[in-house]
């Protein structure tokens, strides 16, 4: 039974019952100690101390972190021998750790080796993030720095692809990192510029960031198909997934929110599976891994981070980060709650079973299939507001066609009848409707 009585809830809504971490607790946060001995092997030197774990040396800590990576893949048993894997690399600390862990796993002995072939792909979104006024030399320097870093992992072939929409253009634009001076930096960027101009015409930052996220997923699926890879590894950790879960719910994607935090996301086209093997690692464990391996992350950029205007994505991420500083269990609570969310039995968002049940843009399950009363009420309110001069009697037959209206009939067109609620919101904010719907 809950021990909080009604008298505990005043005008603050019970917020006073939540006790923030004391200032002295910051001294108990995980850190690198110099005077302790490892509790496992007894060695001295730099000792790594995680919350709820004994102090351990760098070798024991690396063994612990790598075990979490292997355990995530081993428990799901999704990676067959000889599988082709495409690793998404963006220069962030998380992607550097994932790259290093995969390299280590493939350098082990016969019985411990991870038997798969790996290629590395970087999706170049710098044209989307920086305008023409920004120093072009800075982007070239960034790409060459990444080229040198990836060259140190010579066992993996590395590729780069610009952020494009057309599937044929994506396949033609993929280039090896070793050839960026010869081919990539001298490419024709007219197609990219037109694509960026279309994205900039989306009315608000929330819709633009949502569009870019799902368009990136479509591009990743096309690239994976080009390389004949059935698995794509993405370096999402618990902090990122907690923010993504709340963002999906805020955007009206709650029906597939579980797939945003699951180990495997099967919404990509052509049966490509997106795998998150670092989902159980925290941000601190990532930072300590970099220190233990003497690695450095690259300065990565994400679309919308530098915008002065707020968006649901930016505000949610800021909310999670700020709350985590005072309540250290915030991320784990939100993230583990997402693990408990599941879709109904027999309903799959796998594109192989797409049929008529999934959104044509994001490949999520269509909301109207479940007759959502909330979405129907929102659609009815929006339709009435759009036709305020029409007699209320003209809406008496709305109930009999609610499902179709939610799918787009209320817009006066059947072209968006295959879009989910969240993608319909993007569609409404797009200036060129036909551009959004074309593949």
Short mmCIF file of C-alpha atoms in Angstrom, two decimals:
data_model
loop_
_atom_site.label_atom_id
_atom_site.label_comp_id
_atom_site.label_asym_id
_atom_site.label_seq_id
_atom_site.Cartn_x
_atom_site.Cartn_y
_atom_site.Cartn_z
CA UNK A 1 0.00 0.00 0.00
CA UNK A 2 1.14 3.55 -0.67
CA UNK A 3 2.29 5.27 2.52
CA UNK A 4 1.52 8.79 1.26
CA UNK A 5 -1.81 10.01 2.54
CA UNK A 6 -4.09 12.63 1.06
CA UNK A 7 -2.83 15.18 3.60
CA UNK A 8 0.62 14.92 1.96
CA UNK A 9 -0.68 16.55 -1.23
CA UNK A 10 -1.04 20.30 -0.98
CA UNK A 11 -0.87 22.98 -3.64
CA UNK A 12 2.54 21.72 -4.68
CA UNK A 13 1.02 18.40 -5.78
CA UNK A 14 3.14 16.30 -3.45
CA UNK A 15 6.42 17.67 -4.80
CA UNK A 16 7.56 18.35 -1.24
CA UNK A 17 7.62 14.61 -0.57
CA UNK A 18 10.38 14.16 -3.19
CA UNK A 19 13.69 14.63 -1.43
CA UNK A 20 16.54 15.74 -3.66
CA UNK A 21 19.98 14.24 -3.28
CA UNK A 22 21.98 16.04 -0.62
CA UNK A 23 24.93 18.11 -1.68
CA UNK A 24 27.31 15.77 0.12
CA UNK A 25 26.15 12.92 -2.09
CA UNK A 26 27.96 14.43 -5.04
CA UNK A 27 31.16 13.30 -3.32
CA UNK A 28 29.91 9.72 -3.52
CA UNK A 29 29.40 9.83 -7.27
CA UNK A 30 31.64 7.44 -9.27
CA UNK A 31 35.13 8.81 -9.74
CA UNK A 32 38.68 7.85 -10.51
CA UNK A 33 40.59 7.27 -7.27
CA UNK A 34 44.34 7.25 -6.96
CA UNK A 35 44.94 5.72 -3.52
CA UNK A 36 42.75 2.62 -3.31
CA UNK A 37 43.43 -0.95 -4.39
CA UNK A 38 41.27 -3.01 -6.70
CA UNK A 39 38.94 -5.23 -4.70
CA UNK A 40 39.18 -7.98 -7.35
CA UNK A 41 42.84 -8.31 -8.22
CA UNK A 42 44.39 -6.10 -5.52
CA UNK A 43 46.38 -3.98 -7.96
CA UNK A 44 47.05 -0.32 -7.21
CA UNK A 45 47.11 2.78 -9.37
CA UNK A 46 44.12 4.46 -10.99
CA UNK A 47 41.04 2.88 -9.46
CA UNK A 48 37.52 3.26 -10.87
CA UNK A 49 34.64 3.53 -8.43
CA UNK A 50 31.05 3.13 -9.62
CA UNK A 51 28.02 3.66 -7.43
CA UNK A 52 26.92 0.39 -5.81
CA UNK A 53 30.19 -1.28 -6.91
CA UNK A 54 33.50 -1.76 -5.17
CA UNK A 55 36.59 0.09 -6.38
CA UNK A 56 38.33 -1.71 -9.23
CA UNK A 57 41.30 -1.20 -11.52
CA UNK A 58 41.04 -0.22 -15.17
CA UNK A 59 41.39 -3.80 -16.42
CA UNK A 60 38.61 -5.07 -14.16
CA UNK A 61 36.40 -2.11 -15.07
CA UNK A 62 36.90 -2.73 -18.79
CA UNK A 63 36.03 -6.39 -18.24
CA UNK A 64 32.82 -5.31 -16.51
CA UNK A 65 31.83 -2.81 -19.22
CA UNK A 66 32.58 -5.21 -22.07
CA UNK A 67 30.60 -7.93 -20.34
CA UNK A 68 27.50 -5.69 -20.35
CA UNK A 69 27.98 -5.21 -24.09
CA UNK A 70 28.36 -8.94 -24.79
CA UNK A 71 25.54 -9.85 -22.39
CA UNK A 72 23.11 -7.58 -24.23
CA UNK A 73 23.82 -9.37 -27.51
CA UNK A 74 24.08 -12.83 -25.97
CA UNK A 75 20.82 -12.70 -24.04
CA UNK A 76 18.82 -11.87 -27.18
CA UNK A 77 20.70 -14.38 -29.38
CA UNK A 78 20.04 -12.28 -32.45
CA UNK A 79 23.46 -12.25 -34.09
CA UNK A 80 24.17 -15.42 -36.11
CA UNK A 81 27.70 -16.46 -37.02
CA UNK A 82 29.02 -14.56 -39.99
CA UNK A 83 26.40 -11.82 -39.77
CA UNK A 84 27.11 -8.53 -41.55
CA UNK A 85 26.81 -5.54 -39.22
CA UNK A 86 26.77 -1.86 -40.07
CA UNK A 87 27.94 0.34 -37.19
CA UNK A 88 26.62 3.91 -37.12
CA UNK A 89 29.46 6.25 -36.15
CA UNK A 90 29.07 9.97 -35.47
CA UNK A 91 32.17 10.76 -33.41
CA UNK A 92 30.30 10.93 -30.10
CA UNK A 93 31.71 9.30 -26.98
CA UNK A 94 29.09 6.54 -27.20
CA UNK A 95 29.93 5.65 -30.80
CA UNK A 96 33.67 5.66 -30.04
CA UNK A 97 33.09 3.20 -27.17
CA UNK A 98 30.91 0.96 -29.35
CA UNK A 99 33.53 0.94 -32.10
CA UNK A 100 36.29 0.06 -29.64
CA UNK A 101 34.20 -2.69 -28.00
CA UNK A 102 33.41 -4.28 -31.36
CA UNK A 103 37.08 -4.12 -32.32
CA UNK A 104 38.06 -5.78 -29.03
CA UNK A 105 35.37 -8.47 -29.38
CA UNK A 106 36.69 -9.45 -32.80
CA UNK A 107 40.29 -9.62 -31.61
CA UNK A 108 39.61 -12.26 -28.92
CA UNK A 109 40.47 -15.92 -29.01
CA UNK A 110 38.54 -18.49 -31.00
CA UNK A 111 35.90 -19.21 -28.36
CA UNK A 112 35.28 -15.60 -27.26
CA UNK A 113 35.43 -13.93 -30.64
CA UNK A 114 32.36 -12.14 -31.95
CA UNK A 115 31.99 -13.71 -35.36
CA UNK A 116 30.60 -11.03 -37.59
CA UNK A 117 31.87 -8.71 -40.31
CA UNK A 118 31.61 -5.00 -39.49
CA UNK A 119 31.54 -1.90 -41.66
CA UNK A 120 31.40 1.63 -40.26
CA UNK A 121 29.10 4.30 -41.70
CA UNK A 122 29.01 8.01 -40.94
CA UNK A 123 25.91 9.95 -42.02
CA UNK A 124 27.12 13.44 -42.91
CA UNK A 125 24.53 15.97 -41.71
CA UNK A 126 26.89 18.94 -41.57
CA UNK A 127 25.17 20.61 -44.53
CA UNK A 128 21.93 20.42 -42.56
CA UNK A 129 23.45 21.78 -39.35
CA UNK A 130 25.66 24.55 -40.74
CA UNK A 131 24.58 27.11 -43.30
CA UNK A 132 26.75 28.46 -46.08
CA UNK A 133 27.99 31.32 -43.93
CA UNK A 134 29.72 28.94 -41.55
CA UNK A 135 33.35 28.17 -42.36
CA UNK A 136 33.44 25.31 -44.83
CA UNK A 137 37.03 24.59 -43.86
CA UNK A 138 35.84 23.64 -40.38
CA UNK A 139 33.65 20.84 -41.73
CA UNK A 140 36.49 19.55 -43.90
CA UNK A 141 38.79 19.56 -40.88
CA UNK A 142 36.21 17.60 -38.90
CA UNK A 143 35.86 14.97 -41.65
CA UNK A 144 39.63 14.59 -42.00
CA UNK A 145 39.99 14.23 -38.23
CA UNK A 146 37.37 11.49 -38.31
CA UNK A 147 39.19 9.88 -41.23
CA UNK A 148 42.41 9.68 -39.22
CA UNK A 149 40.59 8.27 -36.20
CA UNK A 150 38.81 5.54 -38.18
CA UNK A 151 42.07 4.66 -39.93
CA UNK A 152 43.37 3.41 -36.58
CA UNK A 153 40.72 0.65 -36.77
CA UNK A 154 42.03 -0.67 -40.06
CA UNK A 155 40.20 -3.99 -39.66
CA UNK A 156 36.92 -2.16 -40.36
CA UNK A 157 36.05 -0.56 -43.67
CA UNK A 158 34.66 2.95 -43.15
CA UNK A 159 32.21 4.81 -45.37
CA UNK A 160 30.50 8.19 -45.47
CA UNK A 161 27.16 9.18 -46.99
CA UNK A 162 25.55 12.63 -47.23
CA UNK A 163 22.08 13.29 -45.81
CA UNK A 164 19.79 12.78 -48.83
CA UNK A 165 16.18 11.78 -49.47
CA UNK A 166 16.18 9.92 -52.77
CA UNK A 167 17.10 6.23 -52.47
CA UNK A 168 19.04 6.12 -55.75
CA UNK A 169 21.06 9.18 -54.76
CA UNK A 170 21.98 7.57 -51.43
CA UNK A 171 23.35 4.44 -53.11
CA UNK A 172 25.41 6.51 -55.58
CA UNK A 173 26.77 8.89 -52.93
CA UNK A 174 28.28 6.34 -50.53
CA UNK A 175 32.03 6.84 -50.45
CA UNK A 176 34.93 5.25 -48.61
CA UNK A 177 36.56 7.45 -45.99
CA UNK A 178 39.94 6.84 -47.57
CA UNK A 179 38.69 8.64 -50.72
CA UNK A 180 37.07 11.74 -49.23
CA UNK A 181 39.81 14.02 -50.58
CA UNK A 182 39.44 12.64 -54.09
CA UNK A 183 35.68 12.12 -54.36
CA UNK A 184 33.55 13.18 -51.43
CA UNK A 185 34.78 16.72 -50.81
CA UNK A 186 34.52 17.42 -54.56
CA UNK A 187 31.00 16.04 -54.98
CA UNK A 188 28.01 17.90 -56.38
CA UNK A 189 26.06 19.30 -53.41
CA UNK A 190 23.09 20.74 -55.30
CA UNK A 191 20.82 17.87 -54.26
CA UNK A 192 21.81 18.27 -50.61
CA UNK A 193 21.18 22.01 -50.70
CA UNK A 194 17.70 21.56 -52.16
CA UNK A 195 16.91 18.95 -49.51
CA UNK A 196 18.09 21.28 -46.74
CA UNK A 197 15.95 24.10 -48.17
CA UNK A 198 12.87 21.86 -48.08
CA UNK A 199 13.57 20.86 -44.47
CA UNK A 200 13.98 24.52 -43.47
CA UNK A 201 10.48 25.21 -44.82
CA UNK A 202 8.92 22.96 -42.17
CA UNK A 203 7.25 25.45 -39.88
CA UNK A 204 8.54 24.52 -36.40
CA UNK A 205 11.66 22.98 -34.93
CA UNK A 206 9.81 20.08 -33.29
CA UNK A 207 8.49 18.83 -36.63
CA UNK A 208 11.84 19.43 -38.33
CA UNK A 209 13.74 17.39 -35.75
CA UNK A 210 11.13 14.61 -35.88
CA UNK A 211 11.33 14.55 -39.67
CA UNK A 212 15.14 14.48 -39.66
CA UNK A 213 15.18 11.60 -37.15
CA UNK A 214 12.91 9.36 -39.20
CA UNK A 215 14.43 10.40 -42.51
CA UNK A 216 17.81 9.42 -41.05
CA UNK A 217 16.38 5.98 -40.20
CA UNK A 218 15.17 5.56 -43.79
CA UNK A 219 18.61 6.55 -45.08
CA UNK A 220 20.28 4.07 -42.70
CA UNK A 221 18.03 1.29 -43.97
CA UNK A 222 18.90 2.13 -47.58
CA UNK A 223 22.62 2.12 -46.79
CA UNK A 224 22.34 -1.20 -44.91
CA UNK A 225 20.54 -2.71 -47.90
CA UNK A 226 23.32 -1.41 -50.16
CA UNK A 227 25.93 -3.21 -48.04
CA UNK A 228 23.69 -6.28 -47.63
CA UNK A 229 23.70 -5.87 -43.83
CA UNK A 230 20.80 -7.26 -41.81
CA UNK A 231 21.88 -5.59 -38.55
CA UNK A 232 22.67 -1.99 -37.72
CA UNK A 233 24.37 -1.12 -34.42
CA UNK A 234 23.51 2.23 -32.85
CA UNK A 235 25.31 3.60 -29.77
CA UNK A 236 22.29 4.61 -27.69
CA UNK A 237 22.81 4.52 -23.91
CA UNK A 238 20.28 4.69 -21.08
CA UNK A 239 20.31 8.51 -20.84
CA UNK A 240 19.52 8.91 -24.54
CA UNK A 241 16.82 6.24 -24.45
CA UNK A 242 15.08 7.80 -21.45
CA UNK A 243 14.84 11.09 -23.31
CA UNK A 244 13.67 9.35 -26.51
CA UNK A 245 10.94 7.51 -24.61
CA UNK A 246 9.41 10.66 -23.14
CA UNK A 247 9.78 12.50 -26.45
CA UNK A 248 7.93 9.76 -28.33
CA UNK A 249 5.04 9.96 -25.89
CA UNK A 250 4.92 13.76 -26.13
CA UNK A 251 4.84 13.60 -29.93
CA UNK A 252 1.95 11.13 -29.98
CA UNK A 253 4.06 8.06 -30.79
CA UNK A 254 3.25 6.28 -27.55
CA UNK A 255 1.95 3.17 -29.33
CA UNK A 256 5.49 2.38 -30.52
CA UNK A 257 7.42 4.07 -27.69
CA UNK A 258 8.66 0.68 -26.48
CA UNK A 259 10.59 0.19 -29.73
CA UNK A 260 12.49 3.41 -29.05
CA UNK A 261 14.15 1.84 -25.98
CA UNK A 262 14.17 -1.87 -26.83
CA UNK A 263 17.35 -3.72 -27.70
CA UNK A 264 15.97 -4.40 -31.18
CA UNK A 265 13.97 -2.01 -33.32
CA UNK A 266 12.46 -3.74 -36.37
CA UNK A 267 10.77 -0.71 -37.93
CA UNK A 268 13.44 -0.14 -40.59
CA UNK A 269 12.66 -1.01 -44.19
CA UNK A 270 13.68 -4.26 -45.89
CA UNK A 271 13.78 -6.20 -42.62
CA UNK A 272 16.86 -4.35 -41.30
CA UNK A 273 17.12 -4.61 -37.51
CA UNK A 274 18.43 -1.69 -35.46
CA UNK A 275 20.31 -3.00 -32.39
CA UNK A 276 21.32 -0.99 -29.30
CA UNK A 277 24.02 -3.06 -27.55
CA UNK A 278 25.04 -0.20 -25.20
CA UNK A 279 21.54 0.43 -23.87
CA UNK A 280 22.48 -0.72 -20.34
CA UNK A 281 25.48 1.59 -20.00
CA UNK A 282 25.28 4.97 -18.30
CA UNK A 283 26.96 8.20 -19.34
CA UNK A 284 29.47 7.88 -16.53
CA UNK A 285 30.47 4.38 -17.60
CA UNK A 286 31.06 5.72 -21.11
CA UNK A 287 33.32 8.48 -19.77
CA UNK A 288 35.28 6.07 -17.57
CA UNK A 289 35.71 3.66 -20.49
CA UNK A 290 37.21 6.46 -22.60
CA UNK A 291 39.62 7.30 -19.77
CA UNK A 292 40.58 3.67 -19.21
CA UNK A 293 41.29 3.20 -22.93
CA UNK A 294 42.87 6.66 -23.38
CA UNK A 295 40.37 7.48 -26.11
CA UNK A 296 38.87 10.83 -27.05
CA UNK A 297 35.56 11.55 -28.66
CA UNK A 298 35.18 13.88 -31.61
CA UNK A 299 33.18 17.08 -31.55
CA UNK A 300 29.89 15.85 -32.95
CA UNK A 301 26.93 18.00 -33.95
CA UNK A 302 23.21 17.24 -33.95
CA UNK A 303 20.48 19.01 -35.85
CA UNK A 304 18.55 21.52 -33.73
CA UNK A 305 20.94 21.61 -30.77
CA UNK A 306 22.09 25.15 -31.55
CA UNK A 307 18.62 26.52 -32.23
CA UNK A 308 17.52 29.33 -29.95
CA UNK A 309 13.87 28.31 -30.31
CA UNK A 310 12.73 25.44 -28.15
CA UNK A 311 11.39 22.10 -29.31
CA UNK A 312 9.82 19.15 -27.55
CA UNK A 313 12.96 17.12 -28.15
CA UNK A 314 15.33 19.74 -26.73
CA UNK A 315 13.11 20.51 -23.74
CA UNK A 316 12.65 16.83 -22.90
CA UNK A 317 16.38 16.18 -23.04
CA UNK A 318 17.05 19.23 -20.86
CA UNK A 319 14.34 18.10 -18.43
CA UNK A 320 15.91 14.65 -18.05
CA UNK A 321 19.44 16.04 -17.63
CA UNK A 322 18.41 18.63 -15.05
CA UNK A 323 16.31 16.19 -13.05
CA UNK A 324 19.11 13.63 -13.09
CA UNK A 325 21.45 16.06 -11.34
CA UNK A 326 19.11 16.24 -8.32
CA UNK A 327 17.56 12.77 -8.44
CA UNK A 328 20.15 10.24 -9.51
CA UNK A 329 17.60 7.52 -10.28
CA UNK A 330 15.68 9.57 -12.87
CA UNK A 331 17.21 7.99 -15.97
CA UNK A 332 17.02 4.43 -14.67
CA UNK A 333 13.39 4.88 -13.58
CA UNK A 334 12.25 6.27 -16.94
CA UNK A 335 14.40 3.87 -18.95
CA UNK A 336 13.28 0.76 -17.03
CA UNK A 337 9.66 1.85 -17.31
CA UNK A 338 10.07 1.78 -21.08
CA UNK A 339 11.23 -1.83 -20.82
CA UNK A 340 7.88 -2.75 -19.32
CA UNK A 341 5.88 -1.26 -22.19
CA UNK A 342 4.89 -3.75 -24.85
CA UNK A 343 2.54 -3.76 -27.82
CA UNK A 344 -0.41 -6.11 -27.93
CA UNK A 345 0.25 -9.74 -28.81
CA UNK A 346 0.07 -10.56 -32.45
CA UNK A 347 0.78 -6.99 -33.57
CA UNK A 348 4.13 -6.42 -35.15
CA UNK A 349 5.63 -3.25 -36.53
CA UNK A 350 8.07 -5.22 -38.65
CA UNK A 351 8.01 -3.93 -42.18
CA UNK A 352 7.94 -7.50 -43.43
CA UNK A 353 4.38 -7.63 -42.08
CA UNK A 354 3.58 -4.06 -43.02
CA UNK A 355 0.44 -4.65 -45.09
CA UNK A 356 -2.05 -1.92 -44.26
CA UNK A 357 -1.15 -1.50 -40.58
CA UNK A 358 1.94 0.71 -40.61
CA UNK A 359 2.75 4.33 -41.38
CA UNK A 360 4.23 4.88 -44.82
CA UNK A 361 6.83 7.33 -43.46
CA UNK A 362 8.01 6.09 -40.04
CA UNK A 363 6.81 2.45 -40.36
CA UNK A 364 5.08 2.60 -36.97
CA UNK A 365 1.71 1.01 -36.29
CA UNK A 366 -1.16 3.23 -37.37
CA UNK A 367 -2.90 4.69 -34.33
CA UNK A 368 -6.41 4.43 -35.75
CA UNK A 369 -6.23 0.64 -35.77
CA UNK A 370 -6.85 0.81 -32.02
CA UNK A 371 -9.69 3.37 -32.21
CA UNK A 372 -7.92 5.82 -29.92
CA UNK A 373 -10.58 7.97 -28.26
CA UNK A 374 -8.00 10.65 -27.49
CA UNK A 375 -6.87 10.98 -31.09
CA UNK A 376 -10.44 11.02 -32.32
CA UNK A 377 -11.28 13.84 -29.92
CA UNK A 378 -8.21 15.81 -31.04
CA UNK A 379 -9.12 15.32 -34.68
CA UNK A 380 -12.73 16.32 -34.11
CA UNK A 381 -11.66 19.51 -32.29
CA UNK A 382 -9.22 20.42 -35.03
CA UNK A 383 -11.78 19.77 -37.77
CA UNK A 384 -14.43 21.90 -36.07
CA UNK A 385 -11.93 24.72 -35.57
CA UNK A 386 -10.91 24.60 -39.22
CA UNK A 387 -14.56 24.87 -40.34
CA UNK A 388 -15.87 27.27 -37.75
CA UNK A 389 -18.36 28.86 -40.18
CA UNK A 390 -20.03 25.58 -40.97
CA UNK A 391 -23.12 24.52 -39.13
CA UNK A 392 -22.54 22.02 -36.32
CA UNK A 393 -25.09 19.76 -38.00
CA UNK A 394 -22.58 19.00 -40.73
CA UNK A 395 -20.44 17.17 -38.16
CA UNK A 396 -23.19 14.86 -36.89
CA UNK A 397 -21.97 12.09 -39.20
CA UNK A 398 -18.38 12.48 -38.03
CA UNK A 399 -18.57 9.52 -35.66
CA UNK A 400 -19.28 7.05 -38.43
CA UNK A 401 -16.13 8.13 -40.28
CA UNK A 402 -13.81 8.85 -37.36
CA UNK A 403 -11.14 6.35 -38.33
CA UNK A 404 -10.83 7.76 -41.82
CA UNK A 405 -10.72 11.32 -40.59
CA UNK A 406 -7.86 10.54 -38.22
CA UNK A 407 -5.98 9.02 -41.13
CA UNK A 408 -6.27 12.18 -43.15
CA UNK A 409 -9.68 12.39 -44.78
CA UNK A 410 -10.35 15.48 -42.69
CA UNK A 411 -7.50 17.16 -44.55
CA UNK A 412 -9.48 16.90 -47.76
CA UNK A 413 -7.03 14.44 -49.35
CA UNK A 414 -6.46 10.69 -49.36
CA UNK A 415 -2.70 11.09 -49.84
CA UNK A 416 -1.93 10.98 -46.12
CA UNK A 417 -4.27 8.11 -45.30
CA UNK A 418 -1.19 5.96 -44.65
CA UNK A 419 0.39 8.30 -42.06
CA UNK A 420 0.25 7.92 -38.29
CA UNK A 421 -0.87 10.75 -36.01
CA UNK A 422 2.63 12.12 -35.38
CA UNK A 423 3.58 12.05 -39.07
CA UNK A 424 0.30 13.80 -39.90
CA UNK A 425 1.45 16.61 -37.61
CA UNK A 426 4.69 16.85 -39.58
CA UNK A 427 2.69 16.84 -42.82
CA UNK A 428 0.61 19.80 -41.66
CA UNK A 429 3.78 21.80 -40.97
CA UNK A 430 5.34 21.04 -44.36
CA UNK A 431 5.00 23.73 -47.00
CA UNK A 432 5.49 21.42 -50.00
CA UNK A 433 3.12 18.53 -49.30
CA UNK A 434 4.08 16.50 -52.36
CA UNK A 435 7.77 16.66 -51.41
CA UNK A 436 7.08 15.08 -48.02
CA UNK A 437 5.11 12.17 -49.49
CA UNK A 438 7.48 11.26 -52.31
CA UNK A 439 10.00 8.48 -51.68
#
